[in-house]
Amino acid sequence: MTAVALAAFSVSSPVLRALASTEPTAEGTRLVRDVRRSKRLLLLRAVLDAAPGGRSGEAADHWALLEEAELRDPDAVRDVLHYPATGVWAEETLRRLHAPSGPPADLGHLGALAVAAALRARIAFTHTLRPAHGRLVLPTLGLLRPDRTGSLALTERSWDPEDPATLPLHVLPGGRTALDDLDPYRAPGPARPAPVRPARRLTPKGHKRWDTQWAGALTLLRRYDTTRAQETVQLLRSLVPLGGGSRSSGATLPAAAGSVLARAQAPPALAATLVHEVQHGKLAALADVLTLHTADRTPRHWAPWRSDPRPLEGLLHGTYAHLALAGYWQRAALYGARGAWAQHARIRAQVAAVLPALRAHERLTPAGREFTDAMAAAERAMDELPPPGDQHTAARRAVDRERRAWCEAHPELAAFVRG
């Protein structure tokens, strides 16, 4: 299991501009996946190096089982290690290993990863783990509920999907995307913000509801925008249901690359959420290998889709995701989807309103300037297929009114808003 240093990645100008347009390409998708994989392996290696005992302790034993499984089935091991929740665990574990105080690192989860990989690779093994609170989650497989407490000796016969002691991870229809309501690391820990709290374990009725919504969303994506549908399936390994009290319809967390947290919603809304959130994941991967700006995190910029000021990073992410949405709704409108032209006009007007401030920002790097210039070119290209009547003009006027109202509410930040 080897990783390429992230600094070794190069992004050609054509790939950078294609990514900036938000339009899916084979080269862009390949770059995103390669960056994610390399970053994950570097992170796992850092965990192993920082673990007590180093290459000869408990963590090393878990790693040895992973390497043994890889010899039999590299793809199975890769899927386990690159599962989105594994990234959340790895980042949290590395923080705990380097923290002078606080909760201990959960190195036992590395053993769960190793056992899951060994089971999927179908090798003979014996490995001892200690379930937490009477349950043992095996990433990408599901939940094991042993009938006794204490340490558990696991073998190649320990996982049987038909056994009542196992609860397989639910897989959404039409692909390999998992509906993850089991993994303890499917979202960050208790410090996570309220808008992105994951739902508790779903009932079979809840799984069926998600199956219907997911299948409907994919049907719409394939009907209106085939390439975005393909991109969604290729880049999303898991979908994490948000809890009922979540204020957000969707979220993407950099640590969980390849996952989207989403609230249960009707297929048209879910399709738009998926388009929106996939862009955040793409931009996060690009930012891991390319510096687009050197601005700080001070919130000072107006974003028409938010009431609060945003830092440049947040403005860039929001504009990028909304640019993709504008393109998606334009295609949906051309297909005849009801209300799509209004959605397109509104979102495109929002994007067009903030692009000048984004492109003129003094802390953009040359790569960032090329990226935002390509975003602007993609927005202008939408003129080739405008909405009927004066919808676009009306939408721009509405956004201008919102901008003036925001500046009145935030007079100290008006200088950062370009009209």
JSON list of N, CA and C in Angstrom, two decimals, residues 183-247:
[
{"chain": "A", "resi": 183, "resn": "ASP", "atom": "N", "xyz": [-21.81, 3.24, 10.75]},
{"chain": "A", "resi": 183, "resn": "ASP", "atom": "CA", "xyz": [-20.41, 3.48, 11.10]},
{"chain": "A", "resi": 183, "resn": "ASP", "atom": "C", "xyz": [-20.31, 4.60, 12.13]},
{"chain": "A", "resi": 184, "resn": "PRO", "atom": "N", "xyz": [-19.61, 4.37, 13.23]},
{"chain": "A", "resi": 184, "resn": "PRO", "atom": "CA", "xyz": [-19.49, 5.42, 14.25]},
{"chain": "A", "resi": 184, "resn": "PRO", "atom": "C", "xyz": [-18.72, 6.65, 13.77]},
{"chain": "A", "resi": 185, "resn": "TYR", "atom": "N", "xyz": [-17.98, 6.50, 12.67]},
{"chain": "A", "resi": 185, "resn": "TYR", "atom": "CA", "xyz": [-17.20, 7.61, 12.13]},
{"chain": "A", "resi": 185, "resn": "TYR", "atom": "C", "xyz": [-17.81, 8.15, 10.83]},
{"chain": "A", "resi": 186, "resn": "ARG", "atom": "N", "xyz": [-19.09, 7.93, 10.61]},
{"chain": "A", "resi": 186, "resn": "ARG", "atom": "CA", "xyz": [-19.72, 8.43, 9.39]},
{"chain": "A", "resi": 186, "resn": "ARG", "atom": "C", "xyz": [-19.80, 9.95, 9.37]},
{"chain": "A", "resi": 187, "resn": "ALA", "atom": "N", "xyz": [-19.63, 10.58, 10.51]},
{"chain": "A", "resi": 187, "resn": "ALA", "atom": "CA", "xyz": [-19.53, 12.04, 10.64]},
{"chain": "A", "resi": 187, "resn": "ALA", "atom": "C", "xyz": [-18.62, 12.33, 11.81]},
{"chain": "A", "resi": 188, "resn": "PRO", "atom": "N", "xyz": [-18.03, 13.54, 11.89]},
{"chain": "A", "resi": 188, "resn": "PRO", "atom": "CA", "xyz": [-17.17, 13.85, 13.03]},
{"chain": "A", "resi": 188, "resn": "PRO", "atom": "C", "xyz": [-17.90, 13.71, 14.35]},
{"chain": "A", "resi": 189, "resn": "GLY", "atom": "N", "xyz": [-17.12, 13.73, 15.45]},
{"chain": "A", "resi": 189, "resn": "GLY", "atom": "CA", "xyz": [-17.66, 13.46, 16.78]},
{"chain": "A", "resi": 189, "resn": "GLY", "atom": "C", "xyz": [-18.57, 14.52, 17.34]},
{"chain": "A", "resi": 190, "resn": "PRO", "atom": "N", "xyz": [-18.73, 14.55, 18.67]},
{"chain": "A", "resi": 190, "resn": "PRO", "atom": "CA", "xyz": [-19.70, 15.43, 19.33]},
{"chain": "A", "resi": 190, "resn": "PRO", "atom": "C", "xyz": [-19.50, 16.90, 19.03]},
{"chain": "A", "resi": 191, "resn": "ALA", "atom": "N", "xyz": [-18.31, 17.29, 18.59]},
{"chain": "A", "resi": 191, "resn": "ALA", "atom": "CA", "xyz": [-18.07, 18.70, 18.32]},
{"chain": "A", "resi": 191, "resn": "ALA", "atom": "C", "xyz": [-18.64, 19.15, 16.98]},
{"chain": "A", "resi": 192, "resn": "ARG", "atom": "N", "xyz": [-19.20, 18.23, 16.23]},
{"chain": "A", "resi": 192, "resn": "ARG", "atom": "CA", "xyz": [-19.72, 18.58, 14.92]},
{"chain": "A", "resi": 192, "resn": "ARG", "atom": "C", "xyz": [-20.83, 19.62, 15.05]},
{"chain": "A", "resi": 193, "resn": "PRO", "atom": "N", "xyz": [-20.99, 20.53, 14.07]},
{"chain": "A", "resi": 193, "resn": "PRO", "atom": "CA", "xyz": [-22.04, 21.53, 14.15]},
{"chain": "A", "resi": 193, "resn": "PRO", "atom": "C", "xyz": [-23.42, 20.89, 14.02]},
{"chain": "A", "resi": 194, "resn": "ALA", "atom": "N", "xyz": [-24.42, 21.53, 14.65]},
{"chain": "A", "resi": 194, "resn": "ALA", "atom": "CA", "xyz": [-25.78, 20.99, 14.67]},
{"chain": "A", "resi": 194, "resn": "ALA", "atom": "C", "xyz": [-26.36, 20.72, 13.29]},
{"chain": "A", "resi": 195, "resn": "PRO", "atom": "N", "xyz": [-26.06, 21.53, 12.25]},
{"chain": "A", "resi": 195, "resn": "PRO", "atom": "CA", "xyz": [-26.68, 21.27, 10.95]},
{"chain": "A", "resi": 195, "resn": "PRO", "atom": "C", "xyz": [-26.28, 19.95, 10.31]},
{"chain": "A", "resi": 196, "resn": "VAL", "atom": "N", "xyz": [-25.22, 19.30, 10.80]},
{"chain": "A", "resi": 196, "resn": "VAL", "atom": "CA", "xyz": [-24.76, 18.08, 10.13]},
{"chain": "A", "resi": 196, "resn": "VAL", "atom": "C", "xyz": [-24.71, 16.88, 11.08]},
{"chain": "A", "resi": 197, "resn": "ARG", "atom": "N", "xyz": [-25.63, 16.79, 12.00]},
{"chain": "A", "resi": 197, "resn": "ARG", "atom": "CA", "xyz": [-25.68, 15.63, 12.87]},
{"chain": "A", "resi": 197, "resn": "ARG", "atom": "C", "xyz": [-26.32, 14.46, 12.13]},
{"chain": "A", "resi": 198, "resn": "PRO", "atom": "N", "xyz": [-25.65, 13.30, 12.11]},
{"chain": "A", "resi": 198, "resn": "PRO", "atom": "CA", "xyz": [-26.21, 12.17, 11.38]},
{"chain": "A", "resi": 198, "resn": "PRO", "atom": "C", "xyz": [-27.41, 11.57, 12.10]},
{"chain": "A", "resi": 199, "resn": "ALA", "atom": "N", "xyz": [-28.28, 10.96, 11.34]},
{"chain": "A", "resi": 199, "resn": "ALA", "atom": "CA", "xyz": [-29.43, 10.28, 11.92]},
{"chain": "A", "resi": 199, "resn": "ALA", "atom": "C", "xyz": [-28.98, 9.02, 12.64]},
{"chain": "A", "resi": 200, "resn": "ARG", "atom": "N", "xyz": [-29.81, 8.57, 13.57]},
{"chain": "A", "resi": 200, "resn": "ARG", "atom": "CA", "xyz": [-29.54, 7.28, 14.20]},
{"chain": "A", "resi": 200, "resn": "ARG", "atom": "C", "xyz": [-29.90, 6.16, 13.22]},
{"chain": "A", "resi": 201, "resn": "ARG", "atom": "N", "xyz": [-29.64, 4.93, 13.65]},
{"chain": "A", "resi": 201, "resn": "ARG", "atom": "CA", "xyz": [-29.88, 3.80, 12.78]},
{"chain": "A", "resi": 201, "resn": "ARG", "atom": "C", "xyz": [-31.33, 3.78, 12.28]},
{"chain": "A", "resi": 202, "resn": "LEU", "atom": "N", "xyz": [-31.50, 3.60, 10.99]},
{"chain": "A", "resi": 202, "resn": "LEU", "atom": "CA", "xyz": [-32.82, 3.64, 10.38]},
{"chain": "A", "resi": 202, "resn": "LEU", "atom": "C", "xyz": [-33.53, 2.29, 10.50]},
{"chain": "A", "resi": 203, "resn": "THR", "atom": "N", "xyz": [-34.82, 2.35, 10.41]},
{"chain": "A", "resi": 203, "resn": "THR", "atom": "CA", "xyz": [-35.64, 1.13, 10.36]},
{"chain": "A", "resi": 203, "resn": "THR", "atom": "C", "xyz": [-35.68, 0.63, 8.92]},
{"chain": "A", "resi": 204, "resn": "PRO", "atom": "N", "xyz": [-36.12, -0.60, 8.69]},
{"chain": "A", "resi": 204, "resn": "PRO", "atom": "CA", "xyz": [-36.31, -1.05, 7.30]},
{"chain": "A", "resi": 204, "resn": "PRO", "atom": "C", "xyz": [-37.21, -0.12, 6.50]},
{"chain": "A", "resi": 205, "resn": "LYS", "atom": "N", "xyz": [-38.21, 0.45, 7.15]},
{"chain": "A", "resi": 205, "resn": "LYS", "atom": "CA", "xyz": [-39.07, 1.41, 6.46]},
{"chain": "A", "resi": 205, "resn": "LYS", "atom": "C", "xyz": [-38.28, 2.65, 6.05]},
{"chain": "A", "resi": 206, "resn": "GLY", "atom": "N", "xyz": [-37.37, 3.08, 6.93]},
{"chain": "A", "resi": 206, "resn": "GLY", "atom": "CA", "xyz": [-36.52, 4.22, 6.59]},
{"chain": "A", "resi": 206, "resn": "GLY", "atom": "C", "xyz": [-35.60, 3.92, 5.43]},
{"chain": "A", "resi": 207, "resn": "HIS", "atom": "N", "xyz": [-35.03, 2.72, 5.39]},
{"chain": "A", "resi": 207, "resn": "HIS", "atom": "CA", "xyz": [-34.19, 2.31, 4.26]},
{"chain": "A", "resi": 207, "resn": "HIS", "atom": "C", "xyz": [-34.99, 2.33, 2.95]},
{"chain": "A", "resi": 208, "resn": "LYS", "atom": "N", "xyz": [-36.19, 1.82, 3.02]},
{"chain": "A", "resi": 208, "resn": "LYS", "atom": "CA", "xyz": [-37.03, 1.77, 1.82]},
{"chain": "A", "resi": 208, "resn": "LYS", "atom": "C", "xyz": [-37.36, 3.17, 1.32]},
{"chain": "A", "resi": 209, "resn": "ARG", "atom": "N", "xyz": [-37.60, 4.08, 2.26]},
{"chain": "A", "resi": 209, "resn": "ARG", "atom": "CA", "xyz": [-37.88, 5.47, 1.87]},
{"chain": "A", "resi": 209, "resn": "ARG", "atom": "C", "xyz": [-36.69, 6.08, 1.16]},
{"chain": "A", "resi": 210, "resn": "TRP", "atom": "N", "xyz": [-35.50, 5.83, 1.70]},
{"chain": "A", "resi": 210, "resn": "TRP", "atom": "CA", "xyz": [-34.30, 6.36, 1.06]},
{"chain": "A", "resi": 210, "resn": "TRP", "atom": "C", "xyz": [-34.06, 5.71, -0.29]},
{"chain": "A", "resi": 211, "resn": "ASP", "atom": "N", "xyz": [-34.34, 4.42, -0.42]},
{"chain": "A", "resi": 211, "resn": "ASP", "atom": "CA", "xyz": [-34.20, 3.75, -1.71]},
{"chain": "A", "resi": 211, "resn": "ASP", "atom": "C", "xyz": [-35.04, 4.46, -2.77]},
{"chain": "A", "resi": 212, "resn": "THR", "atom": "N", "xyz": [-36.27, 4.79, -2.40]},
{"chain": "A", "resi": 212, "resn": "THR", "atom": "CA", "xyz": [-37.18, 5.45, -3.34]},
{"chain": "A", "resi": 212, "resn": "THR", "atom": "C", "xyz": [-36.68, 6.84, -3.71]},
{"chain": "A", "resi": 213, "resn": "GLN", "atom": "N", "xyz": [-36.23, 7.59, -2.72]},
{"chain": "A", "resi": 213, "resn": "GLN", "atom": "CA", "xyz": [-35.76, 8.95, -2.99]},
{"chain": "A", "resi": 213, "resn": "GLN", "atom": "C", "xyz": [-34.47, 8.95, -3.80]},
{"chain": "A", "resi": 214, "resn": "TRP", "atom": "N", "xyz": [-33.56, 8.04, -3.45]},
{"chain": "A", "resi": 214, "resn": "TRP", "atom": "CA", "xyz": [-32.29, 7.94, -4.18]},
{"chain": "A", "resi": 214, "resn": "TRP", "atom": "C", "xyz": [-32.53, 7.51, -5.62]},
{"chain": "A", "resi": 215, "resn": "ALA", "atom": "N", "xyz": [-33.34, 6.47, -5.83]},
{"chain": "A", "resi": 215, "resn": "ALA", "atom": "CA", "xyz": [-33.61, 6.01, -7.19]},
{"chain": "A", "resi": 215, "resn": "ALA", "atom": "C", "xyz": [-34.28, 7.10, -8.01]},
{"chain": "A", "resi": 216, "resn": "GLY", "atom": "N", "xyz": [-35.20, 7.84, -7.39]},
{"chain": "A", "resi": 216, "resn": "GLY", "atom": "CA", "xyz": [-35.85, 8.93, -8.10]},
{"chain": "A", "resi": 216, "resn": "GLY", "atom": "C", "xyz": [-34.88, 10.05, -8.46]},
{"chain": "A", "resi": 217, "resn": "ALA", "atom": "N", "xyz": [-33.98, 10.38, -7.52]},
{"chain": "A", "resi": 217, "resn": "ALA", "atom": "CA", "xyz": [-33.00, 11.43, -7.79]},
{"chain": "A", "resi": 217, "resn": "ALA", "atom": "C", "xyz": [-32.06, 11.03, -8.92]},
{"chain": "A", "resi": 218, "resn": "LEU", "atom": "N", "xyz": [-31.59, 9.77, -8.91]},
{"chain": "A", "resi": 218, "resn": "LEU", "atom": "CA", "xyz": [-30.70, 9.31, -9.99]},
{"chain": "A", "resi": 218, "resn": "LEU", "atom": "C", "xyz": [-31.42, 9.28, -11.33]},
{"chain": "A", "resi": 219, "resn": "THR", "atom": "N", "xyz": [-32.69, 8.92, -11.33]},
{"chain": "A", "resi": 219, "resn": "THR", "atom": "CA", "xyz": [-33.47, 8.92, -12.57]},
{"chain": "A", "resi": 219, "resn": "THR", "atom": "C", "xyz": [-33.53, 10.32, -13.16]},
{"chain": "A", "resi": 220, "resn": "LEU", "atom": "N", "xyz": [-33.76, 11.31, -12.31]},
{"chain": "A", "resi": 220, "resn": "LEU", "atom": "CA", "xyz": [-33.81, 12.70, -12.79]},
{"chain": "A", "resi": 220, "resn": "LEU", "atom": "C", "xyz": [-32.44, 13.15, -13.29]},
{"chain": "A", "resi": 221, "resn": "LEU", "atom": "N", "xyz": [-31.39, 12.82, -12.55]},
{"chain": "A", "resi": 221, "resn": "LEU", "atom": "CA", "xyz": [-30.05, 13.21, -12.97]},
{"chain": "A", "resi": 221, "resn": "LEU", "atom": "C", "xyz": [-29.71, 12.59, -14.32]},
{"chain": "A", "resi": 222, "resn": "ARG", "atom": "N", "xyz": [-30.03, 11.33, -14.50]},
{"chain": "A", "resi": 222, "resn": "ARG", "atom": "CA", "xyz": [-29.73, 10.66, -15.77]},
{"chain": "A", "resi": 222, "resn": "ARG", "atom": "C", "xyz": [-30.58, 11.22, -16.91]},
{"chain": "A", "resi": 223, "resn": "ARG", "atom": "N", "xyz": [-31.77, 11.67, -16.59]},
{"chain": "A", "resi": 223, "resn": "ARG", "atom": "CA", "xyz": [-32.64, 12.23, -17.62]},
{"chain": "A", "resi": 223, "resn": "ARG", "atom": "C", "xyz": [-32.18, 13.62, -18.04]},
{"chain": "A", "resi": 224, "resn": "TYR", "atom": "N", "xyz": [-31.81, 14.44, -17.07]},
{"chain": "A", "resi": 224, "resn": "TYR", "atom": "CA", "xyz": [-31.48, 15.83, -17.36]},
{"chain": "A", "resi": 224, "resn": "TYR", "atom": "C", "xyz": [-29.99, 16.05, -17.66]},
{"chain": "A", "resi": 225, "resn": "ASP", "atom": "N", "xyz": [-29.13, 15.29, -17.02]},
{"chain": "A", "resi": 225, "resn": "ASP", "atom": "CA", "xyz": [-27.68, 15.57, -17.10]},
{"chain": "A", "resi": 225, "resn": "ASP", "atom": "C", "xyz": [-26.91, 14.27, -16.88]},
{"chain": "A", "resi": 226, "resn": "THR", "atom": "N", "xyz": [-26.75, 13.50, -17.94]},
{"chain": "A", "resi": 226, "resn": "THR", "atom": "CA", "xyz": [-26.15, 12.17, -17.83]},
{"chain": "A", "resi": 226, "resn": "THR", "atom": "C", "xyz": [-24.75, 12.20, -17.23]},
{"chain": "A", "resi": 227, "resn": "THR", "atom": "N", "xyz": [-23.94, 13.16, -17.65]},
{"chain": "A", "resi": 227, "resn": "THR", "atom": "CA", "xyz": [-22.57, 13.19, -17.14]},
{"chain": "A", "resi": 227, "resn": "THR", "atom": "C", "xyz": [-22.52, 13.48, -15.65]},
{"chain": "A", "resi": 228, "resn": "ARG", "atom": "N", "xyz": [-23.40, 14.33, -15.15]},
{"chain": "A", "resi": 228, "resn": "ARG", "atom": "CA", "xyz": [-23.43, 14.59, -13.71]},
{"chain": "A", "resi": 228, "resn": "ARG", "atom": "C", "xyz": [-23.93, 13.37, -12.95]},
{"chain": "A", "resi": 229, "resn": "ALA", "atom": "N", "xyz": [-24.84, 12.62, -13.55]},
{"chain": "A", "resi": 229, "resn": "ALA", "atom": "CA", "xyz": [-25.30, 11.38, -12.92]},
{"chain": "A", "resi": 229, "resn": "ALA", "atom": "C", "xyz": [-24.13, 10.40, -12.79]},
{"chain": "A", "resi": 230, "resn": "GLN", "atom": "N", "xyz": [-23.34, 10.27, -13.84]},
{"chain": "A", "resi": 230, "resn": "GLN", "atom": "CA", "xyz": [-22.19, 9.38, -13.80]},
{"chain": "A", "resi": 230, "resn": "GLN", "atom": "C", "xyz": [-21.17, 9.85, -12.77]},
{"chain": "A", "resi": 231, "resn": "GLU", "atom": "N", "xyz": [-20.95, 11.15, -12.72]},
{"chain": "A", "resi": 231, "resn": "GLU", "atom": "CA", "xyz": [-20.00, 11.71, -11.76]},
{"chain": "A", "resi": 231, "resn": "GLU", "atom": "C", "xyz": [-20.45, 11.43, -10.33]},
{"chain": "A", "resi": 232, "resn": "THR", "atom": "N", "xyz": [-21.75, 11.57, -10.09]},
{"chain": "A", "resi": 232, "resn": "THR", "atom": "CA", "xyz": [-22.28, 11.34, -8.75]},
{"chain": "A", "resi": 232, "resn": "THR", "atom": "C", "xyz": [-22.02, 9.90, -8.30]},
{"chain": "A", "resi": 233, "resn": "VAL", "atom": "N", "xyz": [-22.31, 8.95, -9.17]},
{"chain": "A", "resi": 233, "resn": "VAL", "atom": "CA", "xyz": [-22.12, 7.54, -8.83]},
{"chain": "A", "resi": 233, "resn": "VAL", "atom": "C", "xyz": [-20.64, 7.22, -8.66]},
{"chain": "A", "resi": 234, "resn": "GLN", "atom": "N", "xyz": [-19.78, 7.83, -9.48]},
{"chain": "A", "resi": 234, "resn": "GLN", "atom": "CA", "xyz": [-18.35, 7.54, -9.41]},
{"chain": "A", "resi": 234, "resn": "GLN", "atom": "C", "xyz": [-17.69, 8.13, -8.16]},
{"chain": "A", "resi": 235, "resn": "LEU", "atom": "N", "xyz": [-18.14, 9.31, -7.74]},
{"chain": "A", "resi": 235, "resn": "LEU", "atom": "CA", "xyz": [-17.45, 10.00, -6.65]},
{"chain": "A", "resi": 235, "resn": "LEU", "atom": "C", "xyz": [-18.09, 9.81, -5.29]},
{"chain": "A", "resi": 236, "resn": "LEU", "atom": "N", "xyz": [-19.31, 9.30, -5.23]},
{"chain": "A", "resi": 236, "resn": "LEU", "atom": "CA", "xyz": [-19.97, 9.10, -3.95]},
{"chain": "A", "resi": 236, "resn": "LEU", "atom": "C", "xyz": [-19.93, 7.63, -3.56]},
{"chain": "A", "resi": 237, "resn": "ARG", "atom": "N", "xyz": [-19.24, 7.33, -2.46]},
{"chain": "A", "resi": 237, "resn": "ARG", "atom": "CA", "xyz": [-19.19, 5.96, -1.95]},
{"chain": "A", "resi": 237, "resn": "ARG", "atom": "C", "xyz": [-20.25, 5.74, -0.87]},
{"chain": "A", "resi": 238, "resn": "SER", "atom": "N", "xyz": [-20.63, 6.83, -0.18]},
{"chain": "A", "resi": 238, "resn": "SER", "atom": "CA", "xyz": [-21.64, 6.67, 0.86]},
{"chain": "A", "resi": 238, "resn": "SER", "atom": "C", "xyz": [-22.49, 7.93, 0.97]},
{"chain": "A", "resi": 239, "resn": "LEU", "atom": "N", "xyz": [-23.71, 7.72, 1.43]},
{"chain": "A", "resi": 239, "resn": "LEU", "atom": "CA", "xyz": [-24.61, 8.81, 1.75]},
{"chain": "A", "resi": 239, "resn": "LEU", "atom": "C", "xyz": [-25.03, 8.61, 3.20]},
{"chain": "A", "resi": 240, "resn": "VAL", "atom": "N", "xyz": [-24.85, 9.65, 4.01]},
{"chain": "A", "resi": 240, "resn": "VAL", "atom": "CA", "xyz": [-25.17, 9.58, 5.43]},
{"chain": "A", "resi": 240, "resn": "VAL", "atom": "C", "xyz": [-26.44, 10.38, 5.69]},
{"chain": "A", "resi": 241, "resn": "PRO", "atom": "N", "xyz": [-27.51, 9.72, 6.16]},
{"chain": "A", "resi": 241, "resn": "PRO", "atom": "CA", "xyz": [-28.75, 10.45, 6.45]},
{"chain": "A", "resi": 241, "resn": "PRO", "atom": "C", "xyz": [-28.54, 11.43, 7.60]},
{"chain": "A", "resi": 242, "resn": "LEU", "atom": "N", "xyz": [-29.04, 12.65, 7.42]},
{"chain": "A", "resi": 242, "resn": "LEU", "atom": "CA", "xyz": [-28.99, 13.64, 8.49]},
{"chain": "A", "resi": 242, "resn": "LEU", "atom": "C", "xyz": [-30.16, 13.44, 9.44]},
{"chain": "A", "resi": 243, "resn": "GLY", "atom": "N", "xyz": [-29.93, 13.80, 10.70]},
{"chain": "A", "resi": 243, "resn": "GLY", "atom": "CA", "xyz": [-30.98, 13.68, 11.70]},
{"chain": "A", "resi": 243, "resn": "GLY", "atom": "C", "xyz": [-32.11, 14.67, 11.46]},
{"chain": "A", "resi": 244, "resn": "GLY", "atom": "N", "xyz": [-33.24, 14.40, 12.08]},
{"chain": "A", "resi": 244, "resn": "GLY", "atom": "CA", "xyz": [-34.41, 15.24, 11.87]},
{"chain": "A", "resi": 244, "resn": "GLY", "atom": "C", "xyz": [-34.23, 16.67, 12.29]},
{"chain": "A", "resi": 245, "resn": "GLY", "atom": "N", "xyz": [-33.35, 16.94, 13.26]},
{"chain": "A", "resi": 245, "resn": "GLY", "atom": "CA", "xyz": [-33.15, 18.31, 13.71]},
{"chain": "A", "resi": 245, "resn": "GLY", "atom": "C", "xyz": [-32.12, 19.08, 12.90]},
{"chain": "A", "resi": 246, "resn": "SER", "atom": "N", "xyz": [-31.56, 18.48, 11.87]},
{"chain": "A", "resi": 246, "resn": "SER", "atom": "CA", "xyz": [-30.53, 19.15, 11.07]},
{"chain": "A", "resi": 246, "resn": "SER", "atom": "C", "xyz": [-31.14, 20.29, 10.28]},
{"chain": "A", "resi": 247, "resn": "ARG", "atom": "N", "xyz": [-30.44, 21.42, 10.26]},
{"chain": "A", "resi": 247, "resn": "ARG", "atom": "CA", "xyz": [-30.95, 22.60, 9.56]},
{"chain": "A", "resi": 247, "resn": "ARG", "atom": "C", "xyz": [-30.53, 22.61, 8.10]}
]
